[in-house]
mmCIF file with all atom_site columns, C-alpha atoms in Angstrom:
data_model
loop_
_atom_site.group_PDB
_atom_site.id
_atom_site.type_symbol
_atom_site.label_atom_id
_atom_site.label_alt_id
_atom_site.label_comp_id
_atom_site.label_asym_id
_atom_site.label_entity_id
_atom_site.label_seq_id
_atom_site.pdbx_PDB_ins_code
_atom_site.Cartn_x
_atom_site.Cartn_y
_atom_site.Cartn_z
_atom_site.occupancy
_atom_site.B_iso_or_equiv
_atom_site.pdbx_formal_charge
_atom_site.auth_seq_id
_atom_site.auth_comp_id
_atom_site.auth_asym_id
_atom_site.auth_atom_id
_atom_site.pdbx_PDB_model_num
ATOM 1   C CA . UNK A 1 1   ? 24.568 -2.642  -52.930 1.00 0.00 ? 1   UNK A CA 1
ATOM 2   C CA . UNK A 1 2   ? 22.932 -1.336  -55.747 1.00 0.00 ? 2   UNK A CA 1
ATOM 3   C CA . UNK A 1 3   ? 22.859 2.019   -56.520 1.00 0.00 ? 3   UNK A CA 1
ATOM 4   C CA . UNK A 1 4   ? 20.662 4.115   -54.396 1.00 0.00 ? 4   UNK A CA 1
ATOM 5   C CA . UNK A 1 5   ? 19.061 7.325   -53.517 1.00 0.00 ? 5   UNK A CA 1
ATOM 6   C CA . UNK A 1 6   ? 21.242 7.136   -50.225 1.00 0.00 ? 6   UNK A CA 1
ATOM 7   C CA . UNK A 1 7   ? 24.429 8.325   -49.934 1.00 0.00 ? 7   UNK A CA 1
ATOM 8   C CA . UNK A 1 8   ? 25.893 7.081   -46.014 1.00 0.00 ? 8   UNK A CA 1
ATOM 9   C CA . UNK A 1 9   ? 29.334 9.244   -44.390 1.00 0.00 ? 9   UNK A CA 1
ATOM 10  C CA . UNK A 1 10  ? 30.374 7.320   -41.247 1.00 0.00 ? 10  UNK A CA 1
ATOM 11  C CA . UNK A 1 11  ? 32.319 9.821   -39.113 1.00 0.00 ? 11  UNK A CA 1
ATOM 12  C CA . UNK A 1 12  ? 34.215 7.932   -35.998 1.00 0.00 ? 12  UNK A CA 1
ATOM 13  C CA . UNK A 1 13  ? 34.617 10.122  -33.169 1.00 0.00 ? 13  UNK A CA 1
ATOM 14  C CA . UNK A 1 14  ? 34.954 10.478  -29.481 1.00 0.00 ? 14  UNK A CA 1
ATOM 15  C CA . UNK A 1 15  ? 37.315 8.719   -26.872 1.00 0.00 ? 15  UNK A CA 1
ATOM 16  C CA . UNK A 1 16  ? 36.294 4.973   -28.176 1.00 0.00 ? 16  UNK A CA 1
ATOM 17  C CA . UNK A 1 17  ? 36.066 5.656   -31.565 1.00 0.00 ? 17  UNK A CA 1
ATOM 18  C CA . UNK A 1 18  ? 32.227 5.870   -32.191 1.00 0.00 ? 18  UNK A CA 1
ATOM 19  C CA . UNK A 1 19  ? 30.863 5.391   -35.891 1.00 0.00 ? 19  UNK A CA 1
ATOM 20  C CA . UNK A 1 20  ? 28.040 8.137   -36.277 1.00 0.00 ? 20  UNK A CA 1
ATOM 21  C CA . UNK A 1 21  ? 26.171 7.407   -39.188 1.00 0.00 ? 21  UNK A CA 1
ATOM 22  C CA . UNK A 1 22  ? 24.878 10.724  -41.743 1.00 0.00 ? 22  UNK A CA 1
ATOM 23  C CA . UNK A 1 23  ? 22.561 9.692   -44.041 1.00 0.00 ? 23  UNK A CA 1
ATOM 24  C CA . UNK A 1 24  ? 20.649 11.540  -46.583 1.00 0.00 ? 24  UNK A CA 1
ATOM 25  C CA . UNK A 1 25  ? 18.712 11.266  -49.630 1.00 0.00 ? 25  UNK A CA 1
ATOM 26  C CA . UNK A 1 26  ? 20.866 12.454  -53.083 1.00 0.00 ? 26  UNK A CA 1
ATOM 27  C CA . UNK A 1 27  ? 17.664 13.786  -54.657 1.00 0.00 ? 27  UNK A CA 1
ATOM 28  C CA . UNK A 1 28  ? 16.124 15.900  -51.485 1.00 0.00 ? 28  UNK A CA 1
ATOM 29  C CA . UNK A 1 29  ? 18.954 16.657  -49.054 1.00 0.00 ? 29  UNK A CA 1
ATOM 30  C CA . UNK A 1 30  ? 16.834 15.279  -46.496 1.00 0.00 ? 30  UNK A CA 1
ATOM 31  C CA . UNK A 1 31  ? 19.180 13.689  -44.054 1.00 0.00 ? 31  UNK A CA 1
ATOM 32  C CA . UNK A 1 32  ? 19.120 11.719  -40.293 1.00 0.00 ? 32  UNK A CA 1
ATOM 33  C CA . UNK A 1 33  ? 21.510 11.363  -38.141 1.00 0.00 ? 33  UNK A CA 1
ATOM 34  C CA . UNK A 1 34  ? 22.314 7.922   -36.202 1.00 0.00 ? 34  UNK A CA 1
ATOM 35  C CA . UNK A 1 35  ? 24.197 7.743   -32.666 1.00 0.00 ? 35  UNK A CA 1
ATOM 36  C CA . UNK A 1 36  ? 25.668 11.516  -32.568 1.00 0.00 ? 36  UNK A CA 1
ATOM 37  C CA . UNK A 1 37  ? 28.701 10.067  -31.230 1.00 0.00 ? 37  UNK A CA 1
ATOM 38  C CA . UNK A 1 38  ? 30.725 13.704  -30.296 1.00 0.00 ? 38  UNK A CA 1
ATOM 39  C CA . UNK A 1 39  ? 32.042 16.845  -31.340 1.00 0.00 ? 39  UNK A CA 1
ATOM 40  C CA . UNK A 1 40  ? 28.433 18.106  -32.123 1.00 0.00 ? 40  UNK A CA 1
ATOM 41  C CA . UNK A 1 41  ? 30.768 21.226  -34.156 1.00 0.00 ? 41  UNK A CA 1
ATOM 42  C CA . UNK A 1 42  ? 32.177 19.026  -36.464 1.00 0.00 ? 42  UNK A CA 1
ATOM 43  C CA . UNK A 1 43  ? 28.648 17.068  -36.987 1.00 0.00 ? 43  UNK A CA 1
ATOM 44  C CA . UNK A 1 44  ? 27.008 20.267  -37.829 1.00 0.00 ? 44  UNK A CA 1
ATOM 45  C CA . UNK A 1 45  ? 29.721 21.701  -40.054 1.00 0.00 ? 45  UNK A CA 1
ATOM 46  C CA . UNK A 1 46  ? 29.440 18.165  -42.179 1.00 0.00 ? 46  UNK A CA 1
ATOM 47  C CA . UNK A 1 47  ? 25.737 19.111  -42.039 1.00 0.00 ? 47  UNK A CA 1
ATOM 48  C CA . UNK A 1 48  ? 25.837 22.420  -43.486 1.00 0.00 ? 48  UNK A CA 1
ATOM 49  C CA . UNK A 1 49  ? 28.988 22.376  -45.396 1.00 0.00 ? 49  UNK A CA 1
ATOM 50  C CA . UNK A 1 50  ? 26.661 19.765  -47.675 1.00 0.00 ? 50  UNK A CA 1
ATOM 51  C CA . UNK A 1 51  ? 23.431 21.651  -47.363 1.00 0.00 ? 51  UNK A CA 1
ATOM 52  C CA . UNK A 1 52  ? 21.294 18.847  -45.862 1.00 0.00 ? 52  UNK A CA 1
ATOM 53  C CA . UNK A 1 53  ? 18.135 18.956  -43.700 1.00 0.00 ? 53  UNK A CA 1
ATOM 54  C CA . UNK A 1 54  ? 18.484 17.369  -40.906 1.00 0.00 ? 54  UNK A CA 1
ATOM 55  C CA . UNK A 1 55  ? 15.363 15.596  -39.789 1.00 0.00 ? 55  UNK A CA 1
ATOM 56  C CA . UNK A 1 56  ? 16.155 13.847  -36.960 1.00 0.00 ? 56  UNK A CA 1
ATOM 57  C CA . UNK A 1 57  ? 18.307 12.045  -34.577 1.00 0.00 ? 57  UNK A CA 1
ATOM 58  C CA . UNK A 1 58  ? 18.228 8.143   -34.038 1.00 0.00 ? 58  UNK A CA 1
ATOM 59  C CA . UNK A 1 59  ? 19.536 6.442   -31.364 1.00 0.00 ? 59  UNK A CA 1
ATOM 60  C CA . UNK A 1 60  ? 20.537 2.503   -31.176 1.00 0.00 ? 60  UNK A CA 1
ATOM 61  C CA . UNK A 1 61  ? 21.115 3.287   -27.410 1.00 0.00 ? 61  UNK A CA 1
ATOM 62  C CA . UNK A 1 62  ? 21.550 5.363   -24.668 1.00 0.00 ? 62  UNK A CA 1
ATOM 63  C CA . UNK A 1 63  ? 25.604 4.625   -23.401 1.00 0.00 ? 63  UNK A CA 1
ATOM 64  C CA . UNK A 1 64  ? 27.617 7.564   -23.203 1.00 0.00 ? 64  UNK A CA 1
ATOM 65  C CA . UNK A 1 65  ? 29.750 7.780   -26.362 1.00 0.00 ? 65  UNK A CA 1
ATOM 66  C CA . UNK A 1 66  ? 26.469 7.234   -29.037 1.00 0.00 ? 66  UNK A CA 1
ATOM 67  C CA . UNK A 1 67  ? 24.644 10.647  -27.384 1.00 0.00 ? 67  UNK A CA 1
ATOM 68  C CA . UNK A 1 68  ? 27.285 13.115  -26.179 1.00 0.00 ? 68  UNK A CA 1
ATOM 69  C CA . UNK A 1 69  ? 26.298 15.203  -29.000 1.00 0.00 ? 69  UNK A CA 1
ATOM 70  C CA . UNK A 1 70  ? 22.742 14.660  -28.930 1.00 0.00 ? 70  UNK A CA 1
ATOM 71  C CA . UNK A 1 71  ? 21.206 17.978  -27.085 1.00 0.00 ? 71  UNK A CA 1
ATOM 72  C CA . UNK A 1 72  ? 23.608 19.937  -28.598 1.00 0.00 ? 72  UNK A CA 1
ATOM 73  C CA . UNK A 1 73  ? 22.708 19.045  -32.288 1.00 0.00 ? 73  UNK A CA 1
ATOM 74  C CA . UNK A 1 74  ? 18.655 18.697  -31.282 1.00 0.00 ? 74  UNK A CA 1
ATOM 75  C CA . UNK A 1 75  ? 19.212 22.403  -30.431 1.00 0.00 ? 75  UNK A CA 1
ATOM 76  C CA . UNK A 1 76  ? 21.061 23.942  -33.484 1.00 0.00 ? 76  UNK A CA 1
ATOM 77  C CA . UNK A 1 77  ? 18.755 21.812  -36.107 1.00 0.00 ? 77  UNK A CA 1
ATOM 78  C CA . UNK A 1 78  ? 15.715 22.002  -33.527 1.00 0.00 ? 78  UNK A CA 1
ATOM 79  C CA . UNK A 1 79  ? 15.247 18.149  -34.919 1.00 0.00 ? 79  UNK A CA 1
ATOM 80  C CA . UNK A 1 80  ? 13.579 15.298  -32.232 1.00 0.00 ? 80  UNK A CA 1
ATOM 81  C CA . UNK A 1 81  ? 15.650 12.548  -30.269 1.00 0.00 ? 81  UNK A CA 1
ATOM 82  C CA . UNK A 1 82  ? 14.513 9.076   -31.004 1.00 0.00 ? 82  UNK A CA 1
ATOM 83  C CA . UNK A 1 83  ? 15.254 6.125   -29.291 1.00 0.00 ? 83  UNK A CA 1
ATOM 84  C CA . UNK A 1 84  ? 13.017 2.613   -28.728 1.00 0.00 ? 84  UNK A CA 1
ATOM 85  C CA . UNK A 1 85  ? 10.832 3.312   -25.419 1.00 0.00 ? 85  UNK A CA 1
ATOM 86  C CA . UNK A 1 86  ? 12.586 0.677   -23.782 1.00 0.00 ? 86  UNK A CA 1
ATOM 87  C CA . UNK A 1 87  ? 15.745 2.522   -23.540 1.00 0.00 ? 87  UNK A CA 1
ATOM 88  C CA . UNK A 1 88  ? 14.262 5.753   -21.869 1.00 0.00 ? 88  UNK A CA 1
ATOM 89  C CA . UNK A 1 89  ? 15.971 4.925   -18.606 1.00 0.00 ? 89  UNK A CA 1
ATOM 90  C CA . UNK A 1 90  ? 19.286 4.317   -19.497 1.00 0.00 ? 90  UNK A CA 1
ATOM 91  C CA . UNK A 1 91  ? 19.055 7.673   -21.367 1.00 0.00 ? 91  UNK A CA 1
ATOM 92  C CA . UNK A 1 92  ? 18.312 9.611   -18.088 1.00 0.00 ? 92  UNK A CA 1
ATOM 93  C CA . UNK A 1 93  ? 20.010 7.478   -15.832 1.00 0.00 ? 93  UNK A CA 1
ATOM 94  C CA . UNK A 1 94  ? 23.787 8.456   -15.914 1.00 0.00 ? 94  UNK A CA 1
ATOM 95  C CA . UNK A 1 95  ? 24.504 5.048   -13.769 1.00 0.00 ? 95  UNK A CA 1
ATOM 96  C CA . UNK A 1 96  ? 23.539 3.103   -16.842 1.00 0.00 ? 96  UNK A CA 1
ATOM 97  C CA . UNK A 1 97  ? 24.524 5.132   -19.528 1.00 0.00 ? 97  UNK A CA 1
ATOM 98  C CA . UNK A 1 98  ? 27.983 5.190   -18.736 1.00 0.00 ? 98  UNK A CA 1
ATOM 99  C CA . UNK A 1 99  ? 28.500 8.491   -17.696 1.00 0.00 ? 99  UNK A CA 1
ATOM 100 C CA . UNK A 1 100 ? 28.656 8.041   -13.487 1.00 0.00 ? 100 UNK A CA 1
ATOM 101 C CA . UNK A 1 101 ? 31.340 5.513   -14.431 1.00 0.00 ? 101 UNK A CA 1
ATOM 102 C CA . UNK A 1 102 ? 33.799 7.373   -17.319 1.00 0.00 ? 102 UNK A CA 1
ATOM 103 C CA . UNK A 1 103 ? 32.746 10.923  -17.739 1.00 0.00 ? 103 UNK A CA 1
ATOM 104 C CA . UNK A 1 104 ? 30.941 12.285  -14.247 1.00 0.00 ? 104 UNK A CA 1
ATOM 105 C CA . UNK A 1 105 ? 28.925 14.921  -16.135 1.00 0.00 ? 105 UNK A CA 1
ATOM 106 C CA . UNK A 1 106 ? 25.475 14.393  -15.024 1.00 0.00 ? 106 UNK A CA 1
ATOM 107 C CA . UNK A 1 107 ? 24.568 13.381  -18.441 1.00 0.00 ? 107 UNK A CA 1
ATOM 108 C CA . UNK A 1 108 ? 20.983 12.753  -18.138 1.00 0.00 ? 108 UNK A CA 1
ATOM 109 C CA . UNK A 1 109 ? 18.747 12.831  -21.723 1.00 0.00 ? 109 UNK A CA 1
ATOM 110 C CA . UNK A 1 110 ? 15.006 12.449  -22.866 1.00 0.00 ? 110 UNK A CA 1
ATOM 111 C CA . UNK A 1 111 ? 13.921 11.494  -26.039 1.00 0.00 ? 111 UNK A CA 1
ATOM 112 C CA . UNK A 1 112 ? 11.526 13.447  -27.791 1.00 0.00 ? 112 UNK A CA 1
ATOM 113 C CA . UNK A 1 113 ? 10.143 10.679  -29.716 1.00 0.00 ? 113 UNK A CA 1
ATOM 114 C CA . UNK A 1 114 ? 10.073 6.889   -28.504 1.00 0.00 ? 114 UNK A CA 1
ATOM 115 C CA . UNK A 1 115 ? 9.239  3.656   -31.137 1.00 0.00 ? 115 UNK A CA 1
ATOM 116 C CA . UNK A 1 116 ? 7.304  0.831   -30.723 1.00 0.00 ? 116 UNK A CA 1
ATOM 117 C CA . UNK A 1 117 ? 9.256  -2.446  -32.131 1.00 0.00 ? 117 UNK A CA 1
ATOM 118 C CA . UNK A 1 118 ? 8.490  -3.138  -35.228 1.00 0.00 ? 118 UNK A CA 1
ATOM 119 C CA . UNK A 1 119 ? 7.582  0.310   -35.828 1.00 0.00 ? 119 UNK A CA 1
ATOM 120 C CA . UNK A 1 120 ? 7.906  1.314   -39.482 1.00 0.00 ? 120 UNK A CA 1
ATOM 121 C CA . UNK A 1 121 ? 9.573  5.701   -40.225 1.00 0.00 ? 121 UNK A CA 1
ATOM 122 C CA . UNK A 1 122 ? 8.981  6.954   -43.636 1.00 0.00 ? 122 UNK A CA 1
ATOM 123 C CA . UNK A 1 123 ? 12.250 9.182   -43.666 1.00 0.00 ? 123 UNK A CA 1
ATOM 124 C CA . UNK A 1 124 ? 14.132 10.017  -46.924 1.00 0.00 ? 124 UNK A CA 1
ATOM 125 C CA . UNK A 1 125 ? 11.900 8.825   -49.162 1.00 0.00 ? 125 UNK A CA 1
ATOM 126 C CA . UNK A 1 126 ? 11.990 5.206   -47.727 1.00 0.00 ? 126 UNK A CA 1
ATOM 127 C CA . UNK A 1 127 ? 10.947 3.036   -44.739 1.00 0.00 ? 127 UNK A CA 1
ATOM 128 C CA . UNK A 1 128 ? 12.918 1.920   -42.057 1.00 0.00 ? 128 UNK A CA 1
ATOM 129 C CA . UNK A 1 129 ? 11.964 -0.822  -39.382 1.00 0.00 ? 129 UNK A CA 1
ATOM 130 C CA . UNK A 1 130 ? 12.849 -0.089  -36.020 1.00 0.00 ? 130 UNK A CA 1
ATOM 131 C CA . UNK A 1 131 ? 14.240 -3.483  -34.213 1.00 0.00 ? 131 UNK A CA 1
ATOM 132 C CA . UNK A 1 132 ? 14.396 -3.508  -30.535 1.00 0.00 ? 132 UNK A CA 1
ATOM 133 C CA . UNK A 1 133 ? 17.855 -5.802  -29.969 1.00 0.00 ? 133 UNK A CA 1
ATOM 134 C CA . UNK A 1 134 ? 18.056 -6.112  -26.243 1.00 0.00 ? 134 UNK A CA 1
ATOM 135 C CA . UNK A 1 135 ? 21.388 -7.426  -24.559 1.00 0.00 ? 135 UNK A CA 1
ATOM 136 C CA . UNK A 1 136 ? 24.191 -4.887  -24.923 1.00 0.00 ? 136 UNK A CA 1
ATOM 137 C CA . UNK A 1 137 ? 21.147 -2.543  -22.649 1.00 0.00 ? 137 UNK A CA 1
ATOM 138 C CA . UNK A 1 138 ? 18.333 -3.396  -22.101 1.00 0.00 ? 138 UNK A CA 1
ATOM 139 C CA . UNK A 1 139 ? 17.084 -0.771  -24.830 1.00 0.00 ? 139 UNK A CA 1
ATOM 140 C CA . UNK A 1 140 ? 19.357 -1.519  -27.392 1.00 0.00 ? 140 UNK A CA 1
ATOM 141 C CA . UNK A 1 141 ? 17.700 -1.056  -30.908 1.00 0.00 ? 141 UNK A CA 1
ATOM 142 C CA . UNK A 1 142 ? 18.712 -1.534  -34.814 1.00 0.00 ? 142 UNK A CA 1
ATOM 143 C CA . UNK A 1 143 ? 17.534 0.724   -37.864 1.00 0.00 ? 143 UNK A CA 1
ATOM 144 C CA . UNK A 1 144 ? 16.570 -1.937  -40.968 1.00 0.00 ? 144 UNK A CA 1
ATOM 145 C CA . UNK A 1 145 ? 16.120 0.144   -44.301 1.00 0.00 ? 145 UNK A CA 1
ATOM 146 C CA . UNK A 1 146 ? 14.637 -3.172  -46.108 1.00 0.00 ? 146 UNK A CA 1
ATOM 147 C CA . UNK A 1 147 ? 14.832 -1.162  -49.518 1.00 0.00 ? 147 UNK A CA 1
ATOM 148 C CA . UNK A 1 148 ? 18.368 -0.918  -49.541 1.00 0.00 ? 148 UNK A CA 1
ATOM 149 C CA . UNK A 1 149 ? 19.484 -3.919  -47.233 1.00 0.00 ? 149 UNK A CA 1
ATOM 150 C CA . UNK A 1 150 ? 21.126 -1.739  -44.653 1.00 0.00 ? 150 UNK A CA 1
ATOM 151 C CA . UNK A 1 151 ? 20.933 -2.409  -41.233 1.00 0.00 ? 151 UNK A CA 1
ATOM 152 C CA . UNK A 1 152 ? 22.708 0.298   -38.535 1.00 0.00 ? 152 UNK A CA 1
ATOM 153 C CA . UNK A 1 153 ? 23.549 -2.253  -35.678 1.00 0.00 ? 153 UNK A CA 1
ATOM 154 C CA . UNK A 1 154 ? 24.612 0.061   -32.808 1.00 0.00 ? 154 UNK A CA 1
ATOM 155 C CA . UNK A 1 155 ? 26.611 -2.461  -29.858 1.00 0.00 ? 155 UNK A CA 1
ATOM 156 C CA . UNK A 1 156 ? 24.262 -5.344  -30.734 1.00 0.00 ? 156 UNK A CA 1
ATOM 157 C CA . UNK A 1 157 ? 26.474 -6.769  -34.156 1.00 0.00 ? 157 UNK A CA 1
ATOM 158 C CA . UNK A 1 158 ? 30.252 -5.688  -35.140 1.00 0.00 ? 158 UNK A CA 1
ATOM 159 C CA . UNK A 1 159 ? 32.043 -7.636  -37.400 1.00 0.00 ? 159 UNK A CA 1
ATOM 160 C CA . UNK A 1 160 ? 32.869 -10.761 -36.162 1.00 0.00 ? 160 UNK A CA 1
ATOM 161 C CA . UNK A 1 161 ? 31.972 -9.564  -32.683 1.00 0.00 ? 161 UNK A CA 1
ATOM 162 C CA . UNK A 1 162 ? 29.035 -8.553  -30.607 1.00 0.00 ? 162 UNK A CA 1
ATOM 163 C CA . UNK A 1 163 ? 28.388 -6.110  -27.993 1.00 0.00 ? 163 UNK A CA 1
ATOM 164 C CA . UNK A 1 164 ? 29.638 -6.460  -24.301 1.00 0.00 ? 164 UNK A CA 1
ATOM 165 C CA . UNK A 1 165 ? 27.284 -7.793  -21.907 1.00 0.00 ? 165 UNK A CA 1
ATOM 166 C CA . UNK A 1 166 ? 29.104 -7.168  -18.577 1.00 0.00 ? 166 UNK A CA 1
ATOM 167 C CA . UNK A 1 167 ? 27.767 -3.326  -18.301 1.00 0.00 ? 167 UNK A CA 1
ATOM 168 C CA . UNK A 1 168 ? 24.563 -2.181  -16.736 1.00 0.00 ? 168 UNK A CA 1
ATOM 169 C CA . UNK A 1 169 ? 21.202 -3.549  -18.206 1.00 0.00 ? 169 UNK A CA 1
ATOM 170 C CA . UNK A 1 170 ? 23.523 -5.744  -20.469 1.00 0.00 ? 170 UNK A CA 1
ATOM 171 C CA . UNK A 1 171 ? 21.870 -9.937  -20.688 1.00 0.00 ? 171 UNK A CA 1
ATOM 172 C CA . UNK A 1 172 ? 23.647 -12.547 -23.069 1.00 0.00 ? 172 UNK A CA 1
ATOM 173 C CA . UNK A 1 173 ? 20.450 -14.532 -23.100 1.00 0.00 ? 173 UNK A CA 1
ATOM 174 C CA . UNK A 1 174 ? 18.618 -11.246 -24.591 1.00 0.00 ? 174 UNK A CA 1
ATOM 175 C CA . UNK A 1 175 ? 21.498 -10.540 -26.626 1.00 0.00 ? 175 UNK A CA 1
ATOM 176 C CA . UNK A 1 176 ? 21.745 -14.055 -28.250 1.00 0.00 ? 176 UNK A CA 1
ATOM 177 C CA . UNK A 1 177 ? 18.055 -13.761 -29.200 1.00 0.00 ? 177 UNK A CA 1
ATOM 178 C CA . UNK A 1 178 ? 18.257 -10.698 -30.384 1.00 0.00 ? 178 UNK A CA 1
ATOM 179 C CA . UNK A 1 179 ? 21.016 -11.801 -32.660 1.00 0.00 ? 179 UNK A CA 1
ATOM 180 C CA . UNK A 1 180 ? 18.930 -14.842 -33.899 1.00 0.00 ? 180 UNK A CA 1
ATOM 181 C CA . UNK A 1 181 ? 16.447 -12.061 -34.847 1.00 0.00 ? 181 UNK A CA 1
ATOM 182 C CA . UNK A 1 182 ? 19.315 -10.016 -37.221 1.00 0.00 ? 182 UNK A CA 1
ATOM 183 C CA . UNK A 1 183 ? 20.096 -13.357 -38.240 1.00 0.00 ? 183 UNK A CA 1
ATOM 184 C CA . UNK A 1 184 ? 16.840 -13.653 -40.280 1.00 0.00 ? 184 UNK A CA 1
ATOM 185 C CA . UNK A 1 185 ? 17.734 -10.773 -42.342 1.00 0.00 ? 185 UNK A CA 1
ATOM 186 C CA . UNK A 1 186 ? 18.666 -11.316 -46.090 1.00 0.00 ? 186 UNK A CA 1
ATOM 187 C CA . UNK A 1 187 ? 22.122 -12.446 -46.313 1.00 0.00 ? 187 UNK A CA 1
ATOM 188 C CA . UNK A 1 188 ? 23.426 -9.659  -48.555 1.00 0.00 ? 188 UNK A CA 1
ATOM 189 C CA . UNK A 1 189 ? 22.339 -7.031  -45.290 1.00 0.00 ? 189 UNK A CA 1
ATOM 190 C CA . UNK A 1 190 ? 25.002 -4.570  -45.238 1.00 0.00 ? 190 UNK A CA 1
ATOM 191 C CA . UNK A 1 191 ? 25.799 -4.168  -41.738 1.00 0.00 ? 191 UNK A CA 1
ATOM 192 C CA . UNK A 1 192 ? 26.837 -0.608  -40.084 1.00 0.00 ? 192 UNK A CA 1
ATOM 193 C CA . UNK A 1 193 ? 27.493 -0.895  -36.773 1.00 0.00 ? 193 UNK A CA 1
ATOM 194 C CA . UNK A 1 194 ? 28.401 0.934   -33.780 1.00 0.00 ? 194 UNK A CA 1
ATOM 195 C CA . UNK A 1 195 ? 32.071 0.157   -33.584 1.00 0.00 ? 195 UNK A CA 1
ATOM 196 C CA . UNK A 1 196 ? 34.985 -0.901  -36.057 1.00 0.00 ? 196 UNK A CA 1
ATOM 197 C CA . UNK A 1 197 ? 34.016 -1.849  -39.520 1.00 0.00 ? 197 UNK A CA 1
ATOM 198 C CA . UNK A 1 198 ? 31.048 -2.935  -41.570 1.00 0.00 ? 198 UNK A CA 1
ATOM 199 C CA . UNK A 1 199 ? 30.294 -6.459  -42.482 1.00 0.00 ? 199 UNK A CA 1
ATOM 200 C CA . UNK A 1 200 ? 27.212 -8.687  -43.723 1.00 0.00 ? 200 UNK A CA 1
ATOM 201 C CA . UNK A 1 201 ? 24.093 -10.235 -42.237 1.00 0.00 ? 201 UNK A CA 1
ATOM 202 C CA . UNK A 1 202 ? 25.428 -13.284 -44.222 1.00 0.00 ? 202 UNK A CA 1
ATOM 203 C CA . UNK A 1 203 ? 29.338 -12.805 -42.638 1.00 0.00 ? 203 UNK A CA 1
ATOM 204 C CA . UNK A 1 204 ? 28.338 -13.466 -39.368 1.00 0.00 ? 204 UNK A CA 1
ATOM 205 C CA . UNK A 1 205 ? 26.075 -15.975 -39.789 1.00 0.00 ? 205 UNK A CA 1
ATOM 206 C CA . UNK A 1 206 ? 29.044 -18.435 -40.893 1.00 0.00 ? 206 UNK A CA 1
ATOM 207 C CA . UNK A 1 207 ? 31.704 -16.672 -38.083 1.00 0.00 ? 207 UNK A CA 1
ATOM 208 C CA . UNK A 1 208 ? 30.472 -14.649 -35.262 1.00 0.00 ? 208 UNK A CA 1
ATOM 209 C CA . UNK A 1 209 ? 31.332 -16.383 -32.636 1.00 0.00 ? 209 UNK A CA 1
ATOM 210 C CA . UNK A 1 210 ? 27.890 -15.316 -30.419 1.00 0.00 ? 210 UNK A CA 1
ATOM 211 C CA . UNK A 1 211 ? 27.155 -19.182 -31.523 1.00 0.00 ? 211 UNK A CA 1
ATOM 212 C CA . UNK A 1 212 ? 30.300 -20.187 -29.221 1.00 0.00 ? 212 UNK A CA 1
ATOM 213 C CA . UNK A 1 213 ? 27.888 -19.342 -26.182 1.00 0.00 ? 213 UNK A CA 1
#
């Protein structure tokens, strides 16, 4: 990637090893956060220790370990919850978001701010595409910064993987297409996803073995 007025700290945390995504802009300290994984005391300490401003918080989905940090952060940085609108339910609904199954905590969540697909954010002095990727939930979305070639993938993409379709709301037919759909992205598309390490738009079009179904 070429250099850029981004600067990206992935911080993997919670009880399957979440990335959560900081990202801010070098020049402003303007900064998102995407999936608050856990540990919203560590988050914030990152936060201040580098003197950002927090703007918001994005969501690629609503399962248990991307949010558990979520209200807890929105509170401290008084900063909106986004997700797409098509993942409202699993948000609220602690049957699909995991947390009737692993956690029991009643974790129920509304977003403060819900996107349209396709919908374009002017955040940190760039645009982002929101890209509703349905199949790991039925709500899944990616974050496509086309300036920089950066995509954050959530469950939908890992390197040579893709996310689990055997939990609630999950569809392999939904999540095939909206693989196809990454798939049109420039080659050189870094790719940051939810889980494990990063890889390329370009990677996985020659090995991820989605094409094996």
């Amino acid at each position: 990637m070429e250099e850029s007025r981004l600067s990206i700290l992935c911080m993997t945390l919670g009880m399957v090893e979440t990335n959560c995504y900081l990202i801010w802009n070098k020049e402003s300290k303007e900064a998102l956060l995407i999936d608050p994984a856990d540990d919203a005391a560590q988050i914030e300490k990152v936060i201040r220790e580098r003197d950002l401003s927090l703007k918001a918080l994005l969501l690629t989905h609503g399962h248990f370990d991307h949010v558990l940090a979520a209200s807890a952060l929105r509170d401290a940085f008084h900063v909106p919850l986004c997700a797409a609108e098509t993942e409202a339910e699993t948000l609220r609904n602690p049957e699909l978001n995991g947390d009737a199954r692993w956690l029991r905590q009643g974790l129920s969540l509304k977003a403060d701010r819900l996107f349209h697909d396709k919908e374009k954010l002017s955040f940190l002095g760039t645009e982002i595409e929101v890209l509703f990727t349905p199949g790991h939930t039925a709500g899944s979305c990616c974050y496509y910064f086309p300036a920089e070639k950066l995509l954050f993938s959530g469950d939908t993409l890992f390197e040579g993987s893709f996310g689990r379709v055997d939990l609630p709301g999950g569809n392999m037919a939904s999540l095939k297409r909206s693989l196809d759909r990454l798939f049109e992205l420039p080659a050189d598309t870094l790719v940051l996803p939810g889980h494990m390490g990063q890889t390329s738009i370009g990677e996985e079009r020659k090995s991820n073995p989605i094409f094996y179904y």
